[in-house]
Every structure is written in structure tokens, then in C-alpha cells.
Tab-separated table of C-alpha atoms and ligand atoms in Angstrom:
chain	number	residue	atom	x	y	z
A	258	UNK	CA	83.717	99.365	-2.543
A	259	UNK	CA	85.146	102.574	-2.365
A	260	UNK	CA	85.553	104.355	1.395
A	261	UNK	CA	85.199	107.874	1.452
A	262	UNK	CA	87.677	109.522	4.386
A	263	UNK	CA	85.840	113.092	5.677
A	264	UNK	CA	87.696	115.567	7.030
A	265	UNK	CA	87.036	117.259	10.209
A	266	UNK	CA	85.144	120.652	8.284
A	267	UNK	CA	83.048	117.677	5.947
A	268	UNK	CA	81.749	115.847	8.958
A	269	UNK	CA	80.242	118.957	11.023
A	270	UNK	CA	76.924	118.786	9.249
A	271	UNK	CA	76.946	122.823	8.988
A	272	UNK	CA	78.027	124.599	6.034
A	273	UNK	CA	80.665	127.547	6.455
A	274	UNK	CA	81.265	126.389	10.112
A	275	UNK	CA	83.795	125.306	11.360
A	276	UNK	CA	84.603	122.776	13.954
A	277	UNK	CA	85.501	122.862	17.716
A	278	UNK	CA	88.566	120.918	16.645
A	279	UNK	CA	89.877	122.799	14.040
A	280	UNK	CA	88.965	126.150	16.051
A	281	UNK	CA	91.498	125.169	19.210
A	282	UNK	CA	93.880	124.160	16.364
A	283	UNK	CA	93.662	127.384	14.427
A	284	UNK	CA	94.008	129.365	17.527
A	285	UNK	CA	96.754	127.585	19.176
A	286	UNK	CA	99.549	127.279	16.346
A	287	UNK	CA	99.204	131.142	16.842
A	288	UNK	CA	100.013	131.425	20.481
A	289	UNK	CA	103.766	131.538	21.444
A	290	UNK	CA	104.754	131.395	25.107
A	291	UNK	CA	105.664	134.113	26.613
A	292	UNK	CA	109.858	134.246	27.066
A	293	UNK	CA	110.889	135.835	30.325
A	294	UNK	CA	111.019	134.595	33.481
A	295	UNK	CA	111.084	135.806	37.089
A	296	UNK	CA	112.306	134.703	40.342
A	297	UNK	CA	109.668	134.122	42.519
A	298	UNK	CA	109.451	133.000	46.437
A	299	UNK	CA	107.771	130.013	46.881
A	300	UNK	CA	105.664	131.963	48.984
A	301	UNK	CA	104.262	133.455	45.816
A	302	UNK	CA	104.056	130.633	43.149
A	303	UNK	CA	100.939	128.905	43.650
A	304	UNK	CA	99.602	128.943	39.742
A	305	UNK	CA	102.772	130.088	38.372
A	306	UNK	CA	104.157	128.030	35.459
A	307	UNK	CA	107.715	126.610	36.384
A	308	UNK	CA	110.280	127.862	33.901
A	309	UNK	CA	113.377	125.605	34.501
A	310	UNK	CA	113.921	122.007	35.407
A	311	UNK	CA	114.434	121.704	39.515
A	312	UNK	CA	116.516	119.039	40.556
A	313	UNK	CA	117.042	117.813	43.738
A	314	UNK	CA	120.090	118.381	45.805
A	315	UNK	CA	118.752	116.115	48.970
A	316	UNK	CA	117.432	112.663	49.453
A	317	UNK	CA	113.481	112.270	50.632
A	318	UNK	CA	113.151	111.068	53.342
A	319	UNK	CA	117.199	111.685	53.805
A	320	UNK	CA	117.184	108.892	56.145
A	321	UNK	CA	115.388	105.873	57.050
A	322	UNK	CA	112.513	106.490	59.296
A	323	UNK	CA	109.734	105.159	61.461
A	324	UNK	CA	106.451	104.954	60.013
A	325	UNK	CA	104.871	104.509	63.319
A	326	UNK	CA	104.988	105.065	66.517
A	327	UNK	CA	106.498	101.641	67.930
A	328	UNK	CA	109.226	99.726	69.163
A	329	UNK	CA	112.617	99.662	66.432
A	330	UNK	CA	113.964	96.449	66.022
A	331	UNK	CA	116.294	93.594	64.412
A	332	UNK	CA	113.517	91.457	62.395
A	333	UNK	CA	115.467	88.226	63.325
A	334	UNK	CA	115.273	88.814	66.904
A	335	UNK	CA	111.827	88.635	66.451
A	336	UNK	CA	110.156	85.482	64.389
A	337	UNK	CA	108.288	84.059	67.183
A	338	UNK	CA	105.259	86.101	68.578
A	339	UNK	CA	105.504	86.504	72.061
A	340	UNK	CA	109.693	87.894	71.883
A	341	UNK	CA	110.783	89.757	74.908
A	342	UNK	CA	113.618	92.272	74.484
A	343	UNK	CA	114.629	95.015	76.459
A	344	UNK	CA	113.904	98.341	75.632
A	345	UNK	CA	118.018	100.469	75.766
A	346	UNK	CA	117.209	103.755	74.264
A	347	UNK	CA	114.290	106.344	73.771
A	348	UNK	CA	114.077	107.918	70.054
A	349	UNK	CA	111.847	111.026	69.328
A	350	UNK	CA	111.159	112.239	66.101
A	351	UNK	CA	114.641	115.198	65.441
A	352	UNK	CA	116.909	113.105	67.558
A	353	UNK	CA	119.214	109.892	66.248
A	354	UNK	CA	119.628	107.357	68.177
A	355	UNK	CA	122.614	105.006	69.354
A	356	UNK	CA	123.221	101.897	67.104
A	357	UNK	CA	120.822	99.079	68.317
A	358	UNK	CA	122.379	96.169	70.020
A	359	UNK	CA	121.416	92.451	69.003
A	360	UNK	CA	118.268	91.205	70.871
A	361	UNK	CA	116.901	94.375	72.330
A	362	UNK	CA	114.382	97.260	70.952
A	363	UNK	CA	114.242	100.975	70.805
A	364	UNK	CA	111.291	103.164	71.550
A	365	UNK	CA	110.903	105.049	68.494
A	366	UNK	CA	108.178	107.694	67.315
A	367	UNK	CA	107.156	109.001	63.387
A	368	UNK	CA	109.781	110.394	61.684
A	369	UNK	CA	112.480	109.647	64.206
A	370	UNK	CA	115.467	108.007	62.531
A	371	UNK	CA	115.962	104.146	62.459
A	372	UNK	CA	119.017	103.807	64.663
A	373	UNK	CA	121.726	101.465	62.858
A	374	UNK	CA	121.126	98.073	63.213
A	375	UNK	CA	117.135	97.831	63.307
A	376	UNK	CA	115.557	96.482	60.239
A	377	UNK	CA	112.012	97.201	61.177
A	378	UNK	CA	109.496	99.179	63.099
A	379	UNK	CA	106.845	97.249	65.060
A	380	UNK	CA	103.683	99.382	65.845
A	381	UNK	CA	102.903	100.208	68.969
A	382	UNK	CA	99.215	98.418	69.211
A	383	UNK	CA	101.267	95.157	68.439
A	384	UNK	CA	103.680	95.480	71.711
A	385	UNK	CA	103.306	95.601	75.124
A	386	UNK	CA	105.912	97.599	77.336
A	387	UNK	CA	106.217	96.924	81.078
A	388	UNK	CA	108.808	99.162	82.772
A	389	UNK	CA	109.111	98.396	86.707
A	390	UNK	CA	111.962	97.541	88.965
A	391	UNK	CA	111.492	93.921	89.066
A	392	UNK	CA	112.015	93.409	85.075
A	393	UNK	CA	113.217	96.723	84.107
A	394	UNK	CA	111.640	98.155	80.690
A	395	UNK	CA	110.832	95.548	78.588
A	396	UNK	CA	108.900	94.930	75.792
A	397	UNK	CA	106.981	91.862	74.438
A	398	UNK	CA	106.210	91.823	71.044
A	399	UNK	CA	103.220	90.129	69.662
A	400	UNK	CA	103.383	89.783	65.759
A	401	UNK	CA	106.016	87.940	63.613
A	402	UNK	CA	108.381	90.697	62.266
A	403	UNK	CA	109.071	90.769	58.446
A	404	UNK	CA	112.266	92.685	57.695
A	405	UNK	CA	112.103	96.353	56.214
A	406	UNK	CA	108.237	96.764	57.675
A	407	UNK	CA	107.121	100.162	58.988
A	408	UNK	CA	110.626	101.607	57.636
A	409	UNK	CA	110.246	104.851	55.422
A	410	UNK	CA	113.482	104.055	52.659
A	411	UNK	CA	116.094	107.271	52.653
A	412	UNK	CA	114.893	108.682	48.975
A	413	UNK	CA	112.079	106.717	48.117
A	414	UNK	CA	109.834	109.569	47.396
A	415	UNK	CA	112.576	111.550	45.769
A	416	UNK	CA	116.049	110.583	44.882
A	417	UNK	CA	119.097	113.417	45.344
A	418	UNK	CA	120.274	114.722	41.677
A	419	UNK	CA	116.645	113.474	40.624
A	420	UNK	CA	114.182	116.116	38.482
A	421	UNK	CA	111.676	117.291	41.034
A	422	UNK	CA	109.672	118.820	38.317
A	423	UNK	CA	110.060	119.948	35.162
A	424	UNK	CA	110.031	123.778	33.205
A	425	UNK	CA	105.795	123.684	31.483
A	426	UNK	CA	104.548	122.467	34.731
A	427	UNK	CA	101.779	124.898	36.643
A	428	UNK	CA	102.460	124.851	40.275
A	429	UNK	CA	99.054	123.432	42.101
A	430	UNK	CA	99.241	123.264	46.286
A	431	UNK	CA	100.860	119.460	46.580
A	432	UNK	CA	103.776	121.035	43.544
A	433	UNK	CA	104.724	123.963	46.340
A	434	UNK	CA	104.794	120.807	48.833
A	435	UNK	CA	107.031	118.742	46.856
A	436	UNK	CA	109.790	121.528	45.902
A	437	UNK	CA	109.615	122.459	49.659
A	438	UNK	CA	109.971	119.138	50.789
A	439	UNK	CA	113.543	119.181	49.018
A	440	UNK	CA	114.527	123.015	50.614
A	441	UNK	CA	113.865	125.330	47.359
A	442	UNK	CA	112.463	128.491	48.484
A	443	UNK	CA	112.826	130.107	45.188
A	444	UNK	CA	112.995	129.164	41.097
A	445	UNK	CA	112.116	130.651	37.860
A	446	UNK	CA	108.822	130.777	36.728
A	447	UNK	CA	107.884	132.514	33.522
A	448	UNK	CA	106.268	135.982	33.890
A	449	UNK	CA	102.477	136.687	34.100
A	450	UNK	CA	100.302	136.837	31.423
A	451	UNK	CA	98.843	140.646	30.454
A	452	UNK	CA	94.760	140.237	29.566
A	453	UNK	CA	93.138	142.930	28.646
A	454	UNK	CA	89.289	143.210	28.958
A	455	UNK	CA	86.309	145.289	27.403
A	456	UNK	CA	82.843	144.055	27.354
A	457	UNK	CA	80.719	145.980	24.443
A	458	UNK	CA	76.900	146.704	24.329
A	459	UNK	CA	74.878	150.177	24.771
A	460	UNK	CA	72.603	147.820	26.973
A	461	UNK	CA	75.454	146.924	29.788
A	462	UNK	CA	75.446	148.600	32.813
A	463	UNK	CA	77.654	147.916	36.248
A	464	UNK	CA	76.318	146.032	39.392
A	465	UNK	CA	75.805	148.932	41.815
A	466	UNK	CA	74.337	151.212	39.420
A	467	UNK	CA	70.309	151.744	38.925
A	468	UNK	CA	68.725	149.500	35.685
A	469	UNK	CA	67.260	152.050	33.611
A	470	UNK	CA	64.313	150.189	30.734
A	471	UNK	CA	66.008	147.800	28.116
A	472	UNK	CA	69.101	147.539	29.769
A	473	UNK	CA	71.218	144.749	31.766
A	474	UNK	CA	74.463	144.026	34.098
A	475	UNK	CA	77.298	143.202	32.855
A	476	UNK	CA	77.714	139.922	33.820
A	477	UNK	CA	80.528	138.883	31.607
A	478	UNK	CA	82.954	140.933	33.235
A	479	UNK	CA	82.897	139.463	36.519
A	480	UNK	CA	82.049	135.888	34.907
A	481	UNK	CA	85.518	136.505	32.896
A	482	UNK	CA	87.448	137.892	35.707
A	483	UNK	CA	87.063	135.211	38.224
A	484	UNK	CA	88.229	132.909	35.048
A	485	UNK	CA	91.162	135.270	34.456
A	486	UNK	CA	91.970	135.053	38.403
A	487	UNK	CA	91.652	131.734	38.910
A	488	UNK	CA	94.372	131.265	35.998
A	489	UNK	CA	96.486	133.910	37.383
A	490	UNK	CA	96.052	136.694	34.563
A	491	UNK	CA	97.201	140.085	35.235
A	492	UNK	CA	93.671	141.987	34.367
A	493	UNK	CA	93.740	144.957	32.980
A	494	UNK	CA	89.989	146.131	32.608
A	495	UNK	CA	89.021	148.992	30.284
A	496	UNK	CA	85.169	148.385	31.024
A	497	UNK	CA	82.257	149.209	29.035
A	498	UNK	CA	82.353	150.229	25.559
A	499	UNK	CA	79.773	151.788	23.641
A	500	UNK	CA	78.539	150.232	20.274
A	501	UNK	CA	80.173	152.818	17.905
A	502	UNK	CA	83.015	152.096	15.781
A	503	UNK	CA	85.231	154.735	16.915
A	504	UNK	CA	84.696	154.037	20.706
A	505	UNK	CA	85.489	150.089	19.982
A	506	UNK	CA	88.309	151.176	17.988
A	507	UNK	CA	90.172	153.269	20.556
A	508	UNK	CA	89.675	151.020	23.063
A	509	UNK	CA	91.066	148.263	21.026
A	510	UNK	CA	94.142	149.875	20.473
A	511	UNK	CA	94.229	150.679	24.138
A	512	UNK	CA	94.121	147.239	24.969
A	513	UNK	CA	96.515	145.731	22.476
A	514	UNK	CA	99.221	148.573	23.700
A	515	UNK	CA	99.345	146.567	26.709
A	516	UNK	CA	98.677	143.530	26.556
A	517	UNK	CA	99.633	140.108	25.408
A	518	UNK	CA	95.608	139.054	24.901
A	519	UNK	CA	92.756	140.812	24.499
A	520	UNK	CA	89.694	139.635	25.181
A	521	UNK	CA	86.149	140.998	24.888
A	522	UNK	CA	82.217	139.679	25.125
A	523	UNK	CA	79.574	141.000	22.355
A	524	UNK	CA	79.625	142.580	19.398
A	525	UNK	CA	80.893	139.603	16.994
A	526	UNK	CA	78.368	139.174	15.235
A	527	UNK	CA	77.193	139.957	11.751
A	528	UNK	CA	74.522	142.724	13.254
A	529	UNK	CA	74.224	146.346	12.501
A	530	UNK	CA	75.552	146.924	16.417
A	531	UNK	CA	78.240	144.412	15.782
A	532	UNK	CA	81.737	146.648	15.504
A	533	UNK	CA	84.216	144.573	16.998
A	534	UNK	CA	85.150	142.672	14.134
A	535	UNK	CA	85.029	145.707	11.892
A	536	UNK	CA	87.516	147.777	14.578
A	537	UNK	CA	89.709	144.152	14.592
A	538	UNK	CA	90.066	144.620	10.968
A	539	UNK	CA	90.655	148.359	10.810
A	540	UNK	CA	93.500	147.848	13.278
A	541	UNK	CA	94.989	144.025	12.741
A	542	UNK	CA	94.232	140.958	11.289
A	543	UNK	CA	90.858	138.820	11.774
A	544	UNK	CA	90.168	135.347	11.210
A	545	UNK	CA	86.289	135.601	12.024
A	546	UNK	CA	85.069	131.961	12.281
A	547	UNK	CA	80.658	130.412	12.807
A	548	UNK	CA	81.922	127.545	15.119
A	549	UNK	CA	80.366	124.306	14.570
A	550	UNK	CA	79.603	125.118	18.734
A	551	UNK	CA	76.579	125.450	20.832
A	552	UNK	CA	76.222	127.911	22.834
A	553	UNK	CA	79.129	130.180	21.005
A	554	UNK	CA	78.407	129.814	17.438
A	555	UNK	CA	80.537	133.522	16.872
A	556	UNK	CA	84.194	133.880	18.003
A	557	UNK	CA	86.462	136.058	16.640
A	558	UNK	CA	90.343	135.577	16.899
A	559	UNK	CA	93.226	137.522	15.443
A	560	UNK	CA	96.146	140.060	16.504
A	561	UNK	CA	96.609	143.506	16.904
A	562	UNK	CA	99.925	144.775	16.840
A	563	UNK	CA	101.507	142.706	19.029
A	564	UNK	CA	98.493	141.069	20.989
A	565	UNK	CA	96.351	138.435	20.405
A	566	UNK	CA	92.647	139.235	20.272
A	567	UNK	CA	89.919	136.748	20.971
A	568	UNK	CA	86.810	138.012	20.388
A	569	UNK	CA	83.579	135.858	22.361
A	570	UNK	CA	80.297	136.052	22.146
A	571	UNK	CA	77.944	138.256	24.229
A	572	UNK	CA	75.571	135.666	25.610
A	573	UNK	CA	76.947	134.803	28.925
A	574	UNK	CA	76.828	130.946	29.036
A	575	UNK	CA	78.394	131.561	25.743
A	576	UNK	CA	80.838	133.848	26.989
A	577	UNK	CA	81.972	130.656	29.994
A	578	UNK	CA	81.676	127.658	27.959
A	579	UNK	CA	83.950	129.238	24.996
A	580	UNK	CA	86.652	130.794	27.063
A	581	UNK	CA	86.904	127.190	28.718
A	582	UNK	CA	86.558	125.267	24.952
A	583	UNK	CA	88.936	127.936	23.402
A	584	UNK	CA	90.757	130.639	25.769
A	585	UNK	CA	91.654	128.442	28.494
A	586	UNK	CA	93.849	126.627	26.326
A	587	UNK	CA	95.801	129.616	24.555
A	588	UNK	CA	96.058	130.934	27.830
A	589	UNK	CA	98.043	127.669	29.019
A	590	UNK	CA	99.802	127.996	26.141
A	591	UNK	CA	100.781	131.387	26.321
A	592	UNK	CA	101.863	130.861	29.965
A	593	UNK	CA	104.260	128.353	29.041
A	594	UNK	CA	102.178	125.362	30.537
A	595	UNK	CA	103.273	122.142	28.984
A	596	UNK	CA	99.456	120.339	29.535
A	597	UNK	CA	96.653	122.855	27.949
A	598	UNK	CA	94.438	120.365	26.322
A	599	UNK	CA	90.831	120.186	28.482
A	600	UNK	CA	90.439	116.462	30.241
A	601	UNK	CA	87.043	114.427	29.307
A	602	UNK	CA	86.247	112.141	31.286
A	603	UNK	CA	83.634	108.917	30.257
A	604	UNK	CA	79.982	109.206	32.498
A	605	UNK	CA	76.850	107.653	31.888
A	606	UNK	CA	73.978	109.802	30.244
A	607	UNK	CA	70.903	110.195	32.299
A	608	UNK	CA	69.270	111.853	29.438
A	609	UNK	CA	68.189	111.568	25.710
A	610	UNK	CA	69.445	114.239	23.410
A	611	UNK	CA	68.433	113.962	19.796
A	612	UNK	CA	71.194	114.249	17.292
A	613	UNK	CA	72.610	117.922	16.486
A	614	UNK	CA	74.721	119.991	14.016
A	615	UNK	CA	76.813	122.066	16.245
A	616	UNK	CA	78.880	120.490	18.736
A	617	UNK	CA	77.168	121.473	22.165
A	618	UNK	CA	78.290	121.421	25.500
A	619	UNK	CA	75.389	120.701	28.520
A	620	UNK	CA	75.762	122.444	31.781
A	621	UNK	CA	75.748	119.124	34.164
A	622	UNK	CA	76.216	117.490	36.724
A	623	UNK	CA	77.215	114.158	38.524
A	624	UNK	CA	75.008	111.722	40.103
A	625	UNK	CA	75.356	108.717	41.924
A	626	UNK	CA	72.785	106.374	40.572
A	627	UNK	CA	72.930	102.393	41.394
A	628	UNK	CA	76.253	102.831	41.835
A	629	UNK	CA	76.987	104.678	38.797
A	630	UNK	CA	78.148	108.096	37.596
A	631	UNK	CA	75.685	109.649	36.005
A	632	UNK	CA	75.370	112.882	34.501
A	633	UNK	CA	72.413	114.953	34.599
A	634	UNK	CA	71.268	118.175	32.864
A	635	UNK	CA	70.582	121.627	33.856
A	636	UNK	CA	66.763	121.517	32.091
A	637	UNK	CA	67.044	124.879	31.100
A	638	UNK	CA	70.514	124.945	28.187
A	639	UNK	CA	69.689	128.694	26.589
A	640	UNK	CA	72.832	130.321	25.832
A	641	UNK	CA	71.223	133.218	28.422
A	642	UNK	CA	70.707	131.377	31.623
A	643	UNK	CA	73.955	131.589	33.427
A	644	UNK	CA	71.900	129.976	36.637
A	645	UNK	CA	72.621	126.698	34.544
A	646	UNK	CA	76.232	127.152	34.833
A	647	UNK	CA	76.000	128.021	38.061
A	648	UNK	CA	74.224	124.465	38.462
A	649	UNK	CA	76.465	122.344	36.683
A	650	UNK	CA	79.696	121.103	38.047
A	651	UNK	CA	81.077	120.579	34.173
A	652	UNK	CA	79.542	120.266	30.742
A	653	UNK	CA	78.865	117.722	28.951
A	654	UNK	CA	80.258	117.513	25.322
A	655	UNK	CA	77.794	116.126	22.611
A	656	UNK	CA	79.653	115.721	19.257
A	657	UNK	CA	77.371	116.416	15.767
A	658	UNK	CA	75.168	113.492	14.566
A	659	UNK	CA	75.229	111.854	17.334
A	660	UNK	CA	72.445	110.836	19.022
A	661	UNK	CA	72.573	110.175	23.125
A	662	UNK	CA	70.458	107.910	24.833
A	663	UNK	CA	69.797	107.310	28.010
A	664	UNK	CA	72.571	104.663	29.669
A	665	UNK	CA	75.062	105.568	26.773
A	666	UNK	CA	78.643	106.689	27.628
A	667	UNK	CA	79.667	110.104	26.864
A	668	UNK	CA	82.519	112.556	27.418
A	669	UNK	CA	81.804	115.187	30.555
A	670	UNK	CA	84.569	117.830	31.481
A	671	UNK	CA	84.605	118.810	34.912
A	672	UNK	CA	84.883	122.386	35.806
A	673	UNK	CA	87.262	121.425	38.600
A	674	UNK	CA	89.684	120.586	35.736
A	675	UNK	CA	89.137	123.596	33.821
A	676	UNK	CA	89.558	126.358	36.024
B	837	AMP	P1	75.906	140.587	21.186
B	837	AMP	O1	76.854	139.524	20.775
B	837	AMP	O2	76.608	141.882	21.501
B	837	AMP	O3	74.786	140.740	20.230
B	837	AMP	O4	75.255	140.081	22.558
B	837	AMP	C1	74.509	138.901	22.635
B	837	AMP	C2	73.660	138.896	23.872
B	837	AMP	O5	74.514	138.929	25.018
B	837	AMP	C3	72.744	140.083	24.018
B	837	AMP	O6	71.533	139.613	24.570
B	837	AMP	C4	73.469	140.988	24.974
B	837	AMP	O7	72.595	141.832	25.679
B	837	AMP	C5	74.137	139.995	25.882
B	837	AMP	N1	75.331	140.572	26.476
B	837	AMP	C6	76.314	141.205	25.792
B	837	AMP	N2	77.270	141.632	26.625
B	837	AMP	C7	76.896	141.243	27.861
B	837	AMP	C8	77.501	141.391	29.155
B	837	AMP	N3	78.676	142.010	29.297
B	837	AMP	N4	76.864	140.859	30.217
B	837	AMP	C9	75.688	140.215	30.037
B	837	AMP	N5	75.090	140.038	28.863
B	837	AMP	C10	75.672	140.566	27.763
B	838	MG	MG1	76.015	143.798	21.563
């Protein structure tokens, strides 16, 4: 018998759509990172994308240290519970100590060096000090000490001459940590990434401002700047546009002046009132794509001069689940980040969702059920109710044909990876 091997395009079930897949593909072997770089304080790099490899010119820890407060000792004076040993010198985390003499102990706090000659760190709850004239200061230890325990190693968490982290990687809160846990205060990281923003439709109107009959907020401009912020765009906003061709098309070439991505919501579509695709063409190059996607089924991507343009949907759950699916990734890119691709992570379904053509992604959430992760779903997935996304703590990504029952494992991407 003959197998027959599908392609990507023949197994989404739509004709002239293409997939999710292919999409992110198409759109990222067109995104270059951006070249220059900038000094920054590490004051100011939370987000940043690191630019050069940072070595290490220190040890960490650079010396062996206490792990507890405790008594420092030699582990061989001490193999019998119950040893008494006389407690010769006091040693405070920021002060070293004198070099510890066979069969006596050292009062030593976190962090403090291990003076020379103790092996090991006893906790405190495991000794008992008595310090009066009759015996002097003296402590009994009440454990069996193995050698090396309670003893932070000089360089164990990172080696001098080591790479601390390398150019591609996006500096979270525990990254400023580690490269100021080995002294650098500043490093190259490359530059910030220009966006610029217009959001088209005669019907949009801004937050503030009286709604007069027919018409709406504009709610993808703040939905799209906090996702812009969070990834540490530069925004540059040029508003509303009006639905004519020559408004979209001055605005577009606006944008594009200066910017290294444009993106806008509405108007992609094939409607009379649709004219950002037709201003895309007049003024660059489009590759108009129906995505094998639900919600998001129009995207537009393409260039203008020397910007990228992507193009999403009007519908405002469209408008957050395709910048994550598509935009968040070509702005990684872009920014020089070395990991772009979207984590999914496998949950249990709590639902049953019949099989579909489009690839969809369900705003849901996480439940613990019987001891299980379980995702649940907003019940109300129109491409129009943003309150769903404001539900969900990540989405849950059905793939076409395939049909989801209740118990089954599936792949969920959390928002707290995404953004
Ligand atoms: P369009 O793609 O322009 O046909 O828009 C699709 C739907 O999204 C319509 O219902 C629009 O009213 C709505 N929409 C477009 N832009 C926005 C926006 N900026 N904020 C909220 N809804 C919008
Ligand atoms: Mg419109």
C-alpha cells in the first residue's frame, strides 16, 4: 500500500488558507535583527536583549562560606555526637577569620567566610554554647559531622572566566541578579525596537471622548500598547485613521518613515471599507494571507520601504491572540532574542470541542481538579468579547480535525510566557 505524505497547506482542511505554521514561517525568514547596540546601565536593562557574551571576571561565591548560622568546624573533630570544643574566635558575615586550630570551633554567621582549616558548618539548632567562667565558651555539638556540610564551594554558582550569559538572551529580573552578582554594571544590549501604530475604522473613537450612535472605543490601541510595553517597544502612535484610501495611505508612509514595524488593527479584509491592504500595495509589497486561524482568519504582512508591516485584524480578541501567535515572535526576532518560539505546555481538557478547520486558540484557564491541571474555557469564544481574554490566563491551541474530549491532553500556552 501506498502512503500518501501531506504537507502542512494539504492537511488544514480549508482551501486557499494557509496554516498557523507556515504563517510564523513566512513571516519570520523575513525579519532580520536589528544591528546596533547600546551601552546600557544595568539600572536600565530589565527586557533588553543582551548583545555580547559576558564572562565572568570573579568567582561566585569567591570564597567558601557558611550556609548557616552555626558553629565552623574540623569534621574529624567531630564523629561522635555529644563533642565538646571550645569556641576561639567570633566570625560575622564581611569579616575573615583566623585559621581554626585542631579540636576547637568558630562562631560563624551566613555568608561569613570559612576560616582555614574548618571543613564544615554545624547549624546552630544542632549545638549548644555555654559561655561562663567556670568552663569558658564552649560548645557541645550534637550531630555527627560529615565533611564539606553547610559549606557554600568558592565558584559553584559561577566559575571566574566562565560565560555568565550569552548575546540573544532577554534580560528577565533573576538575569540583572546574576550579572550583578559578578560586578557588571554595564554591557551591550542591542537597541530598541521602533513600532509604529494606527488603528483604522470610521467607527473608532478614544476612551474619554462621548459615543456618538454606531460607533465604538478603540480598544485595540491600548490592548496593543500594553503588548508593545510589556516587550519593551518604542511606540510611536499615529492614532485613528479614517477608512479612505488616501488617509490610510499617508499614514502608512508616515509610519514606515520611522519605524522598523508597523503595525495596525482593521481594515484587512476583502470589504468595500477595507484599504489597508490596497495602501500596503500602493506603497510596498503585500503578502495578504486567510490563516487557517480562529479568531484571526485575515493578517496581512509585508514591507514598506524599509519597515515591516503586519497588518491584524480588527476584532479585538483577534487583534491579542494573533499578535501573540504571529507578532510576538518577529518581534523577538527583530530584537535579537535568541528564544522567540511560544512555549505549549500539555493540560488536561475539561471540555469537548468538536473537530474544526481553522486552527483555534480558547481563552482558558487552569484548574486544579483531583489533583490535576485542568483547563477550562471562557464559555463565551467570539472573536468580539475581549472579557474572555481578560478571563483566561492563556489559550488553548486546538489543531484542525481534531476532535477534544473531555480528559484528553492538549497543548495550552500561558500568557505568563507570552508577554
Ligand atoms: P475590520 O477588520 O476593520 O472590518 O474590523 C473588524 C471588527 O473589529 C469590526 O467590528 C470593528 O468595529 C472592530 N474594530 C476595528 N478596529 C477596532 C478597534 N481599534 N477597537 C475595537 N474594535 C475594533
Ligand atoms: Mg474597519
Amino acid at each position: 500500500m501506498k502512503t500518501i505524505k501531506t504537507s502542512a497547506a494539504d492537511r488544514c482542511a480549508s482551501p486557499g488558507l494557509i496554516s498557523v505554521e507556515q504563517a510564523i514561517e513566512k513571516i519570520l525568514v523575513q525579519a532580520v535583527p536589528v544591528e546596533q547596540v547600546e551601552q546600557v546601565d544595568i539600572l536600565d536593562a530589565l527586557n533588553r536583549v543582551l548583545a555580547e557574551d559576558l564572562h565572568s571576571t570573579i568567582d561566585v561565591p569567591g570564597y567558601d562560606n557558611s550556609a548557616m548560622d552555626g558553629f565552623a568546624v574540623r569534621s574529624e573533630d567531630c564523629q561522635v555526637s555529644g563533642s565538646v570544643l571550645p569556641v576561639t574566635q567570633r566570625i560575622p558575615a564581611g569579616q575573615v577569620g583566623t585559621a581554626l586550630e585542631a579540636g576547637s570551633a568558630a562562631r560563624i554567621f551566613t555568608g561569613a567566610p570559612v576560616p582555614e582549616g574548618a571543613d564544615a558548618i554545624v547549624m546552630q539548632e544542632l549545638c549548644q554554647q555555654v559561655d561562663d567562667e567556670k568552663q569558658g565558651n564552649m560548645v557541645t555539638v550534637n550531630t555527627v559531622v560529615k565533611a564539606g556540610s553547610n559549606v557554600r564551594r568558592a565558584g559553584e554558582d559561577i566559575a571566574k572566566g566562565c560565560v555568565v550569559l550569552r548575546a540573544g538572551k532577554r534580560l528577565r529580573a533573576q538575569e540583572l541578579g546574576l550579572l550583578a552578582s559578578v560586578g557588571l554594571a554595564k554591557f551591550n544590549v542591542k537597541r530598541r525596537l521602533k513600532v509604529a501604530t494606527f488603528f483604522t475604522g470610521d467607527e473608532i473613537v478614544t476612551p474619554g471622548q462621548p459615543l456618538a450612535a454606531g460607533q465604538i472605543y478603540n480598544s485595540n490601541r491600548y490592548t496593543l500598547r500594553g503588548l508593545l510595553q510589556a516587550m519593551d517597544c518604542e511606540i510611536i502612535d499615529l492614532g485613528i485613521v479614517p477608512d479612505t484610501l488616501e488617509a490610510t495611505v499617508n499614514v502608512l508612509e508616515q509610519a514606515a518613515a520611522g519605524a522598523d514595524l508597523v503595525i495596525t488593527s482593521g481594515g484587512v479584509s476583502v470589504g468595500e471599507e477595507d484599504y489597508v491592504r490596497i495602501a500596503l500595495e500602493k506603497l510596498g509589497e503585500l503578502s495578504m494571507w486567510r490563516i487557517a486561524m480562529k479568531p484571526g482568519k485575515p493578517v496581512a504582512f509585508g514591507k514598506v520601504g524599509e519597515a515591516l508591516f503586519m497588518g491584524l485584524p480588527g476584532n479585538p480578541v483577534s487583534v491579542f491572540v494573533t499578535f501573540l501567535i504571529f507578532t510576538r515572535a518577529l518581534i523577538l526576532k527583530l530584537q535579537g532574542a535568541e528564544d522567540y518560539h511560544a512555549k505549549r505546555v500539555p493540560v488536561i481538557a475539561d471540555f469537548d470541542w468538536p473537530p474544526i478547520k481553522r486552527q483555534e486558540y480558547l481563552r482558558a484557564r487552569l484548574v486544579n481538579k483531583d489533583n490535576k491541571v485542568m483547563a477550562q474555557l471562557y464559555p463565551h469564544q467570539g472573536s468580539g468579547v475581549l472579557s474572555s481574554a481578560s478571563w483566561a490566563d492563556g489559550l488553548v491551541e486546538v489543531m484542525v480535525g481534531k476532535e477534544i474530549k473531555k480528559g484528553d491532553i492538549i497543548d495550552y500556552l500561558s500568557f505568563e510566557g507570552l508577554f
